[in-house]
Tab-separated table of C-alpha atoms in Angstrom:
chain	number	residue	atom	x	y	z
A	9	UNK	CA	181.657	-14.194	-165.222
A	10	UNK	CA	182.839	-17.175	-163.417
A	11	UNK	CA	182.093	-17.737	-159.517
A	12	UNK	CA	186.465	-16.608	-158.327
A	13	UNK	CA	185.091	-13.619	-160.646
A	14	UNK	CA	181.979	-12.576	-159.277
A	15	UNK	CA	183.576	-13.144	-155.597
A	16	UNK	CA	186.571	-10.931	-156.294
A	17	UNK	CA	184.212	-8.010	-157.445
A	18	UNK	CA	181.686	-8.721	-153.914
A	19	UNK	CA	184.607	-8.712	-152.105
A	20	UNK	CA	185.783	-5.019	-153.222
A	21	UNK	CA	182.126	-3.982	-153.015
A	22	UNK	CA	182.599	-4.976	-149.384
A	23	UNK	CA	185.249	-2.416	-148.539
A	24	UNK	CA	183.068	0.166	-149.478
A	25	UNK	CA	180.282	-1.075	-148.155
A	26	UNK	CA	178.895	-3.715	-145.592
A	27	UNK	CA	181.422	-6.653	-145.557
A	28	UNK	CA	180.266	-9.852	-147.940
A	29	UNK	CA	179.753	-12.927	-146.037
A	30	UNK	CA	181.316	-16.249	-147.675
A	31	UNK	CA	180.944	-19.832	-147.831
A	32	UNK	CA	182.599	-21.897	-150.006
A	33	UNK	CA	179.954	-22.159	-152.697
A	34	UNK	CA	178.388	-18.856	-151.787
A	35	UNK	CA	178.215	-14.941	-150.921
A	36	UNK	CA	175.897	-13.128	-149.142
A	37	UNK	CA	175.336	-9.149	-149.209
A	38	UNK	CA	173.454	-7.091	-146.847
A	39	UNK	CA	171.304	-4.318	-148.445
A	40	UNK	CA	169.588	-1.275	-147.073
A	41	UNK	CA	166.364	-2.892	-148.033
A	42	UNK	CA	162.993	-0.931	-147.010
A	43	UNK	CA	160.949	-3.733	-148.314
A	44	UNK	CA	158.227	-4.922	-146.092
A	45	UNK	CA	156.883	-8.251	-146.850
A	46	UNK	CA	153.707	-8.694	-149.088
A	47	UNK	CA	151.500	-11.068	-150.699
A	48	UNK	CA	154.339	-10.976	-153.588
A	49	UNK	CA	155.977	-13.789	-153.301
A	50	UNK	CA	159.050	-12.852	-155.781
A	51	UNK	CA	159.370	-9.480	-154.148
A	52	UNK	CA	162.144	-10.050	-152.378
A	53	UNK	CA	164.108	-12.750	-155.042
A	54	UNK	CA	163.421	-10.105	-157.673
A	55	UNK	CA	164.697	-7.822	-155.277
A	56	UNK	CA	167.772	-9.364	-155.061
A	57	UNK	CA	168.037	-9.882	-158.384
A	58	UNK	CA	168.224	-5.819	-158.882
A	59	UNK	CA	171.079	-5.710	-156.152
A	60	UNK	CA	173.450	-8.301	-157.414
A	61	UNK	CA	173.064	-8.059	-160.840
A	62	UNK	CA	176.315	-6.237	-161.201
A	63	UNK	CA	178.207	-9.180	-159.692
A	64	UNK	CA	177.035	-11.873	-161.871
A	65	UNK	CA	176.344	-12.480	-165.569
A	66	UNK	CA	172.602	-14.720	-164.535
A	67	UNK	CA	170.247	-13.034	-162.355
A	68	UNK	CA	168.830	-16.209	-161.614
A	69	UNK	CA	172.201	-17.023	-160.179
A	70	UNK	CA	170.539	-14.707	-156.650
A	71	UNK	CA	168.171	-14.958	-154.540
A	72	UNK	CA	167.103	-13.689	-151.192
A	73	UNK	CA	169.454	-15.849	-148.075
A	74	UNK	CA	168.455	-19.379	-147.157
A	75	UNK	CA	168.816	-19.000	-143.155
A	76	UNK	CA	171.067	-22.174	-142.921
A	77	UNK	CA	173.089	-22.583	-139.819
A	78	UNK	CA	176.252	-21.408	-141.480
A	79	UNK	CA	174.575	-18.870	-142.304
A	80	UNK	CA	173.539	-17.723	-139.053
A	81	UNK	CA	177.259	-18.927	-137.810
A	82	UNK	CA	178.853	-15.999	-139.896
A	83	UNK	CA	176.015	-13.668	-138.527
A	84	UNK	CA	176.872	-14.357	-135.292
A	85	UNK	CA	180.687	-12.760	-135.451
A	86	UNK	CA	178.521	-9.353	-136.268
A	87	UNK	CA	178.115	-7.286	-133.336
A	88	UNK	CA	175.886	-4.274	-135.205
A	89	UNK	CA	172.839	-3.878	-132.849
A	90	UNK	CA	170.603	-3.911	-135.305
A	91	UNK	CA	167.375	-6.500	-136.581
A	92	UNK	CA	167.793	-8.210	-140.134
A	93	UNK	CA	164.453	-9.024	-141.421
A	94	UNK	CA	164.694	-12.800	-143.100
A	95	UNK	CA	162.405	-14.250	-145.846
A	96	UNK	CA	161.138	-16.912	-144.227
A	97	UNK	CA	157.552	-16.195	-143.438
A	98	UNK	CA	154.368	-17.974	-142.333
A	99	UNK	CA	152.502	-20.162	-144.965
A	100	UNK	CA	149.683	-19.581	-142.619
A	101	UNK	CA	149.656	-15.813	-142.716
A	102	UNK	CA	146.428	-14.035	-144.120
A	103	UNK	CA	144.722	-10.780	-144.868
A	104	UNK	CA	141.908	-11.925	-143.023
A	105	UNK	CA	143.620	-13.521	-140.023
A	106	UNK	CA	145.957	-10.415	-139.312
A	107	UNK	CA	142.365	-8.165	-139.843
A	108	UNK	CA	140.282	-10.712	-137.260
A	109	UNK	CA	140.152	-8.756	-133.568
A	110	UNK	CA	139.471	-12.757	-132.363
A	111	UNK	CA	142.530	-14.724	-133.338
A	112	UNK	CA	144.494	-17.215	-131.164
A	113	UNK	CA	148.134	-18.467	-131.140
A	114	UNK	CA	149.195	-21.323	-133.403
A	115	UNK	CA	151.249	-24.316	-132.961
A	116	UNK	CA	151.681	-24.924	-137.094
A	117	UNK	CA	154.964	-23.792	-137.205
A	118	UNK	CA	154.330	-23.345	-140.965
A	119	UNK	CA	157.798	-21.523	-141.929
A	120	UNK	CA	159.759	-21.616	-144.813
A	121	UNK	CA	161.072	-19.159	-147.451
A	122	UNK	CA	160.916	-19.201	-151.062
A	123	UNK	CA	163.318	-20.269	-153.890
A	124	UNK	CA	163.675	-19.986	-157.537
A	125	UNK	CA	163.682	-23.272	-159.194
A	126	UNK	CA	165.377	-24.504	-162.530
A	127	UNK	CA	162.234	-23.258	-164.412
A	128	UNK	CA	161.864	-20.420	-162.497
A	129	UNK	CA	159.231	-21.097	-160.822
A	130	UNK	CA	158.975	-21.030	-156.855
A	131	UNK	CA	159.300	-24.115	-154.485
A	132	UNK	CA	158.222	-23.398	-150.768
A	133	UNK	CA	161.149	-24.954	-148.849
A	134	UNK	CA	160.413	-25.730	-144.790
A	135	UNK	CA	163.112	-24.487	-142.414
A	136	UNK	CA	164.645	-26.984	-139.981
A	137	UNK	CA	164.376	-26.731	-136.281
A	138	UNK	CA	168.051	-25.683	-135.964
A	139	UNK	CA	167.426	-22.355	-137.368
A	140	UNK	CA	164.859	-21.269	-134.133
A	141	UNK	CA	165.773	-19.426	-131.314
A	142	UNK	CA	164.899	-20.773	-127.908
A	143	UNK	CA	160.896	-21.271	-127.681
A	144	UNK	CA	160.380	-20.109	-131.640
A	145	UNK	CA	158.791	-20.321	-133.563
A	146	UNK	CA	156.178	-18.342	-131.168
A	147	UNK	CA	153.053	-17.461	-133.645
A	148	UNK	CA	150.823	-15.037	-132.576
A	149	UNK	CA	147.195	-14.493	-133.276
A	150	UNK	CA	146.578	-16.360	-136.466
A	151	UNK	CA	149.959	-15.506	-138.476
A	152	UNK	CA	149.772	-12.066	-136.862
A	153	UNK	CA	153.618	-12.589	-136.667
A	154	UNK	CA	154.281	-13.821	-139.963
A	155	UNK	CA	157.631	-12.680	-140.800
A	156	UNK	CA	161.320	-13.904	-139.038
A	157	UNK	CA	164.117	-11.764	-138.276
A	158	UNK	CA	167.026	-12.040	-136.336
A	159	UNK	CA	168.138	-9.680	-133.750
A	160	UNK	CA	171.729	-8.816	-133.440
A	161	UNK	CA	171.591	-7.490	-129.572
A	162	UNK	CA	171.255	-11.632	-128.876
A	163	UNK	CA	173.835	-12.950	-126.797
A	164	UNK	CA	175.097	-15.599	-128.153
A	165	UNK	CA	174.326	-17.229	-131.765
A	166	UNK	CA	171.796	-15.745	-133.880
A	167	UNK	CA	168.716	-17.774	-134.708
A	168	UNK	CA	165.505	-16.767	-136.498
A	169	UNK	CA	162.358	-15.260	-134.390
A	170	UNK	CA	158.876	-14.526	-135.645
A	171	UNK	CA	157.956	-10.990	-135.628
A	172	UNK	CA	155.569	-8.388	-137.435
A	173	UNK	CA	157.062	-6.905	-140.416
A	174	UNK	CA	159.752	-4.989	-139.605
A	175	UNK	CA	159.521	-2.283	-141.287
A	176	UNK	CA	163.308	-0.783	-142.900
A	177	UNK	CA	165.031	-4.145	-142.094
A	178	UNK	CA	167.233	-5.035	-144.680
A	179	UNK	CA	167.837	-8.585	-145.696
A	180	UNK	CA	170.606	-10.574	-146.875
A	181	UNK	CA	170.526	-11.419	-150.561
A	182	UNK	CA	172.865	-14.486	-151.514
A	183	UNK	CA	174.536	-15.888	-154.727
A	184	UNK	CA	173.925	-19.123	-156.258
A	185	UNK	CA	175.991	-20.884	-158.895
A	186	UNK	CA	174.087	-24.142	-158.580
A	187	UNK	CA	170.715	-25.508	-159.358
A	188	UNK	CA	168.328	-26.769	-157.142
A	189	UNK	CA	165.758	-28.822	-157.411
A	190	UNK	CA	163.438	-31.366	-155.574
A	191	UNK	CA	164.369	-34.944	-155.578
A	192	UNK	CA	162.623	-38.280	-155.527
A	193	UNK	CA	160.737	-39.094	-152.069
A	194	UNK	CA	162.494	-41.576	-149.988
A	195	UNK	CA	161.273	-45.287	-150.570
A	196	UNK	CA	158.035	-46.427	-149.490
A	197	UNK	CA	156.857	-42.930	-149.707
A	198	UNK	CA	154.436	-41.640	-152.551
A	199	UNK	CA	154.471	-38.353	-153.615
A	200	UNK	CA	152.518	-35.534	-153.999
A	201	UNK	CA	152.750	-32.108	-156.224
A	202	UNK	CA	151.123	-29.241	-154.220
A	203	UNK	CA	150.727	-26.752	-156.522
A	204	UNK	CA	149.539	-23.594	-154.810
A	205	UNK	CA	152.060	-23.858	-152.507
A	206	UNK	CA	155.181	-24.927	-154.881
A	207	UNK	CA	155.925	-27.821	-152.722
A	208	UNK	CA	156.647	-31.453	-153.664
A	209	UNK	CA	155.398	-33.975	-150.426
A	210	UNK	CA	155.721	-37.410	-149.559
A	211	UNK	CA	153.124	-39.724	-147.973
A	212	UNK	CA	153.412	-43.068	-146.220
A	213	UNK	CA	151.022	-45.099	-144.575
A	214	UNK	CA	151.885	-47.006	-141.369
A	215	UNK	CA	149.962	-50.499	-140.915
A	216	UNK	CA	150.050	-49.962	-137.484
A	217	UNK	CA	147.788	-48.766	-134.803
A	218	UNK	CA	148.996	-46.325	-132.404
A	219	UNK	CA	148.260	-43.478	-130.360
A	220	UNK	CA	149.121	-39.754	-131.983
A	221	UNK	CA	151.503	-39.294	-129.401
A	222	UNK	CA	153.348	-42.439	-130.182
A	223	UNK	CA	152.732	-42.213	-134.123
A	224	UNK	CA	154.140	-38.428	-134.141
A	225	UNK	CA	157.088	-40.256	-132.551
A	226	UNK	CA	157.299	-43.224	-134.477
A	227	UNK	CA	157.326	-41.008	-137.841
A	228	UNK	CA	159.588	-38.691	-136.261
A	229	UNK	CA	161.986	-41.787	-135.546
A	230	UNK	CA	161.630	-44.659	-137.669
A	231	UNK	CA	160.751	-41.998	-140.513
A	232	UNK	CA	163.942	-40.097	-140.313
A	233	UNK	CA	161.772	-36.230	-138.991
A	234	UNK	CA	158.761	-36.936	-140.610
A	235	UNK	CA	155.354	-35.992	-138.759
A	236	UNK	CA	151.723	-36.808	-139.255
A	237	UNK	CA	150.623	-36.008	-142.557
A	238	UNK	CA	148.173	-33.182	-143.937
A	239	UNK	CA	147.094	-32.375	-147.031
A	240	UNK	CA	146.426	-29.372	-149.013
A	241	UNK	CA	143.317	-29.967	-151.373
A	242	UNK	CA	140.374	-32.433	-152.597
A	243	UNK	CA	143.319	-34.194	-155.150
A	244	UNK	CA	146.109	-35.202	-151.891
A	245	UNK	CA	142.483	-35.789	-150.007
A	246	UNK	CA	142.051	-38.237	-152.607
A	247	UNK	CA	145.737	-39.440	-152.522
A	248	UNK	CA	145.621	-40.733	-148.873
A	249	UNK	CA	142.428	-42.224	-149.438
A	250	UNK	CA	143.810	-44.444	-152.488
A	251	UNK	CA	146.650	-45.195	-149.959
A	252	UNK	CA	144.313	-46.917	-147.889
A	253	UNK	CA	142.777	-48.935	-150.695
A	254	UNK	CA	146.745	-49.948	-151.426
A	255	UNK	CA	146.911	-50.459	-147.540
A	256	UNK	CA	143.465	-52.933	-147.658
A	257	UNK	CA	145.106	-54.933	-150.410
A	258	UNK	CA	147.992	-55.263	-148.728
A	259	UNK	CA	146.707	-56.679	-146.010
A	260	UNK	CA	145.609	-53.698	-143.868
A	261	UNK	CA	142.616	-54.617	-141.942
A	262	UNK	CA	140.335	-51.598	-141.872
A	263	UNK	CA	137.089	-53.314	-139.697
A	264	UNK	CA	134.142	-51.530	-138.126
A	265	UNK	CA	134.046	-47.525	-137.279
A	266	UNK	CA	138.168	-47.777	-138.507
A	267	UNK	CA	140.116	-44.576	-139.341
A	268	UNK	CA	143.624	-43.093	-139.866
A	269	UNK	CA	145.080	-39.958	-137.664
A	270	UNK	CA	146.094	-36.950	-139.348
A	271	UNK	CA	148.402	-34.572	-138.592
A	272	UNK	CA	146.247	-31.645	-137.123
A	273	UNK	CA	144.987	-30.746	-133.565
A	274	UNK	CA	142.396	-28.773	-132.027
A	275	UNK	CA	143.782	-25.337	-130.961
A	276	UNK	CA	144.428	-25.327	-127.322
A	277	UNK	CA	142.046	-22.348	-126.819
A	278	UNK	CA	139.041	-24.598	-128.157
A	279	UNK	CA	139.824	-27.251	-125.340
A	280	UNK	CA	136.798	-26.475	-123.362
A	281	UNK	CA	133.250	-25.643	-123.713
A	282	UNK	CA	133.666	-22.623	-121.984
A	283	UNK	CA	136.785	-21.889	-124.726
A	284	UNK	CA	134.158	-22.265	-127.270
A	285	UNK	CA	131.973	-19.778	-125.863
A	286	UNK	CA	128.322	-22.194	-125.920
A	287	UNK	CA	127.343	-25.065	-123.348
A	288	UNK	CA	126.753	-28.055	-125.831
A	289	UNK	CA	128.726	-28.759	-129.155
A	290	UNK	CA	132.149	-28.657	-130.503
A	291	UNK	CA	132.067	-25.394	-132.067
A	292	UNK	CA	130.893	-21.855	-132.046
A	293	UNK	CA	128.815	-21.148	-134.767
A	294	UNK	CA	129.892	-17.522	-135.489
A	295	UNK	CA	132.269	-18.040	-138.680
A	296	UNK	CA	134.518	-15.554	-137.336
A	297	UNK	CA	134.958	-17.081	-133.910
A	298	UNK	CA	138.270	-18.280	-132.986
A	299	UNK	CA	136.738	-21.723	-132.168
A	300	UNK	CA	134.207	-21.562	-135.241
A	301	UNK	CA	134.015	-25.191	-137.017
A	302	UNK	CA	136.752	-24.122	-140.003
A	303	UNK	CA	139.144	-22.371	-137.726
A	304	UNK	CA	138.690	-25.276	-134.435
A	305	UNK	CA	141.596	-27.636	-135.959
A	306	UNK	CA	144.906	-26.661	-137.360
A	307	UNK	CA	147.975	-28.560	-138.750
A	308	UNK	CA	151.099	-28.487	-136.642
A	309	UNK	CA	154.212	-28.912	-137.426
A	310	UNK	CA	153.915	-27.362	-141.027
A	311	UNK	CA	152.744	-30.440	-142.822
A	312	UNK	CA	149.891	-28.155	-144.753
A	313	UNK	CA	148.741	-24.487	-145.371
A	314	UNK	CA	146.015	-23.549	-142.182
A	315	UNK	CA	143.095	-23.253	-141.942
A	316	UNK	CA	142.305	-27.234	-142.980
A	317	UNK	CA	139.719	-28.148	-145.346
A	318	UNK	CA	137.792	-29.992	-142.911
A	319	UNK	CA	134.662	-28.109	-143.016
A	320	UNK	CA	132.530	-29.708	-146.144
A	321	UNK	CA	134.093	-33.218	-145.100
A	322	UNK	CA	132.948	-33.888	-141.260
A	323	UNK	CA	130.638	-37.364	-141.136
A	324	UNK	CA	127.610	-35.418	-140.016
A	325	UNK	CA	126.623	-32.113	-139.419
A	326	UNK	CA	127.401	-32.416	-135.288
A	327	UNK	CA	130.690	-33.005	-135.960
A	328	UNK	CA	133.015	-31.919	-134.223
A	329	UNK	CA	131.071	-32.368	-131.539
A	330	UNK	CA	133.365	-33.039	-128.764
A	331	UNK	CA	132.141	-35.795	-126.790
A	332	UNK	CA	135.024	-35.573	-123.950
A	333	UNK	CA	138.207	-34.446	-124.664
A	334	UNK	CA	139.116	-35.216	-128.703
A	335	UNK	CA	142.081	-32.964	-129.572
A	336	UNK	CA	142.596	-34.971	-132.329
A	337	UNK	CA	140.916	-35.100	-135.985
A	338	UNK	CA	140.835	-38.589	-137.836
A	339	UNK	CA	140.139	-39.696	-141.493
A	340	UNK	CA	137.372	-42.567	-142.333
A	341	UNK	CA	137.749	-45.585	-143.722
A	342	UNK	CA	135.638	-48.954	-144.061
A	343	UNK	CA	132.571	-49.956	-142.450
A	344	UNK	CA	131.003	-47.662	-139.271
A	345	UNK	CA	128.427	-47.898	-137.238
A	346	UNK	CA	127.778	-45.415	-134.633
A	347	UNK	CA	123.928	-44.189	-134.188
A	348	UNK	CA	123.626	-41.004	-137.070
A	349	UNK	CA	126.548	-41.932	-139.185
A	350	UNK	CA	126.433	-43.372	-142.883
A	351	UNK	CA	127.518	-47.263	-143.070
A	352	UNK	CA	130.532	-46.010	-144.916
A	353	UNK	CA	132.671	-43.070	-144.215
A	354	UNK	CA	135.233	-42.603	-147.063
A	355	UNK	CA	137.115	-39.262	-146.902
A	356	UNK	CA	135.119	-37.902	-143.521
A	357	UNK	CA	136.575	-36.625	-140.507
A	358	UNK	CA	135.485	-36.679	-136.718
A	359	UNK	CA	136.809	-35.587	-133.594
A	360	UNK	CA	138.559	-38.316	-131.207
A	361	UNK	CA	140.422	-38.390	-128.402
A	362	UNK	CA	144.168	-38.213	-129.229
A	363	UNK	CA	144.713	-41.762	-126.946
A	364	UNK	CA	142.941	-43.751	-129.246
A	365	UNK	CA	144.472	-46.048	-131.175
A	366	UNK	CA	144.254	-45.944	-135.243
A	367	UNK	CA	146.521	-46.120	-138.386
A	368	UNK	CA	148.415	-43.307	-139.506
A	369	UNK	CA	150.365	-41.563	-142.046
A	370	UNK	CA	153.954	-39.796	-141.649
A	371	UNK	CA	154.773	-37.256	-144.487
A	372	UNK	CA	157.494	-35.313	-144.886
A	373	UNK	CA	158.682	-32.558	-147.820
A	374	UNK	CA	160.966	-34.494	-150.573
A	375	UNK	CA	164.492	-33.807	-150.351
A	376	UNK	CA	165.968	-30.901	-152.482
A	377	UNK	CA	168.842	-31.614	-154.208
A	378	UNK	CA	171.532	-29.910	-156.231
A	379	UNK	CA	171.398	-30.424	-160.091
A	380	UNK	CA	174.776	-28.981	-160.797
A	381	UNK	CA	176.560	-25.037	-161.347
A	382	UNK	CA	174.683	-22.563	-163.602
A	383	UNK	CA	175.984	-22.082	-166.757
């Protein structure tokens, strides 16, 4: 069954029932879905799978909708009052978190939606900014709001909004007649597998000193939308501090008490001592405490899976100690010399004010590409 083929017989399932949305190199075909979303991360590809297997002669040919903006375009001619339920969901999003009575809101924005890839395997794929309604994503209370939907009551064009799970909200499953796959990281960039998270990343360091601020702009400019880089385990830990090694060789002058910004902040209900809930240090010592020392920072702007792994790497056991205001979360390098510190501080974080000026990295996900139709 060819793609006119598989179109004409969507097309006639559409008079019957809901009508098939179409764009040139793809349908898409509301369910009745009473999924909610779980830990499953196939559940809903394997669900779609199931629904358009009568259309097409590859089930890996569907897949649960990518929420692209012509996507939401042809959405936005519907005017069914009524709440579709989207796959993109929270990287962030826990048991734990959505059990914790103390939780906070996030600034991640850690969203993206799962695909199958040529081996069938899944690649987490980020959503772009032009897919949010106004003021999304808004994350409640630690990935309490972990799944997107889209509202059809809107005025206006339909964009994606976080939400609990919406229970009975069907989704949109779509075909797809080519294969996708991630492509090489731009130049200048090194890359990174993340396996956990089916993601392929790219790293660059900046031989320039700046604040965060200024370096969150400069990647997000001279980087083409890249942001601060995270990382998601001891191996891209390792990655960024070869980098720097590259960086010294290269010139990079990494002198006394030297480090590199990443891309995470302090949450901005830990901004305060009284925040933190105790009179001296940086963090509350009750593990389950909003503001406890593995849940104080967080990555923003979805550049790794929350909560970081900072804890077993701070420089001393005071740290983060906040000593002023330090929203911000660096990585050692070189030489230091503050009173209580080790004379080198490879791979160690601290707390520091975000106006401080240091090195930096931008990363950003590699592109994904199209490897050509299905057979």
């Amino acid at each position: 069954m060819n793609q006119a083929e598989s179109n004409y017989l969507l097309r006639r399932y559409g008079e019957i029932y809901h009508t098939i949305l179409f764009t040139p190199d793809r349908a898409y075909v509301r369910t009745a879905s009473s999924l909610q979303r779980s830990d499953n991360r196939k559940r809903d590809s394997n669900y779609c799978k199931k629904v358009l297997r009568p259309f097409l002669h590859n089930d890996a040919i569907a897949q649960s909708a990518d929420p692209n903006t012509d996507f939401l375009g042809l959405l936005s001619k519907d005017r069914d009052a009524t709440i579709i339920r989207t796959s993109v969901y929270s990287r962030d999003a826990s048991v734990n978190n959505r059990k914790n009575a103390e939780c906070t809101d996030s600034n991640s924005k850690n969203y993206g939606y799962d695909y199958m890839s040529t081996n069938s395997s899944l690649l987490f794929k980020k959503v772009p900014s032009d897919v949010w309604a106004e003021s999304q994503p808004n994350e409640k209370c630690d990935a309490g709001s972990w799944i997107t939907g889209i509202v059809f009551s809107r005025k206006g064009d339909r964009r994606l909004e976080t939400m609990s799970d919406p229970r009975y909200a069907p989704i949109y499953c779509q075909t797809n007649f080519e294969v996708m796959s991630y492509g090489a990281c731009p130049s200048g960039y090194t890359s990174y597998w993340r396996k956990t998270r089916g993601q392929k990343w790219c790293h660059k360091f900046i031989n320039q000193k700046k604040t965060f601020d200024d370096a969150q702009s400069y990647c997000q400019s001279e980087e083409n939308g890249a942001f601060v880089t995270g990382f998601t385990d001891m191996g891209e830990l390792d990655l960024l501090d070869k980098m720097m090694d590259e960086a010294i060789k290269g010139g990079a002058q990494f002198i006394r008490n030297d480090a590199a910004y990443l891309g995470a902040k302090r949450r901005e209900q830990c901004n305060s001592r009284a925040q933190i809930g105790q009179k001296y240090g940086g963090f509350n010592k009750d593990p389950t405490h909003p503001c406890s020392r593995d849940r104080l920072f967080e990555w923003i702007d979805g550049v790794a899976d929350n909560p970081p792994l900072f804890k077993d790497n701070w420089i001393t056991a005071s740290e983060p100690n906040f000593e002023g205001y330090e929203a911000c979360v660096h990585m050692n390098k070189g030489p230091q010399d503050r009173p209580g510190w080790p004379k080198r501080a490879d791979k160690t974080f601290n707390d520091i004010s975000c106006w401080l000026d240091y090195y930096f990295f931008c990363g950003k996900e590699a592109p994904i590409v199209s490897m050509g139709l299905k057979n």
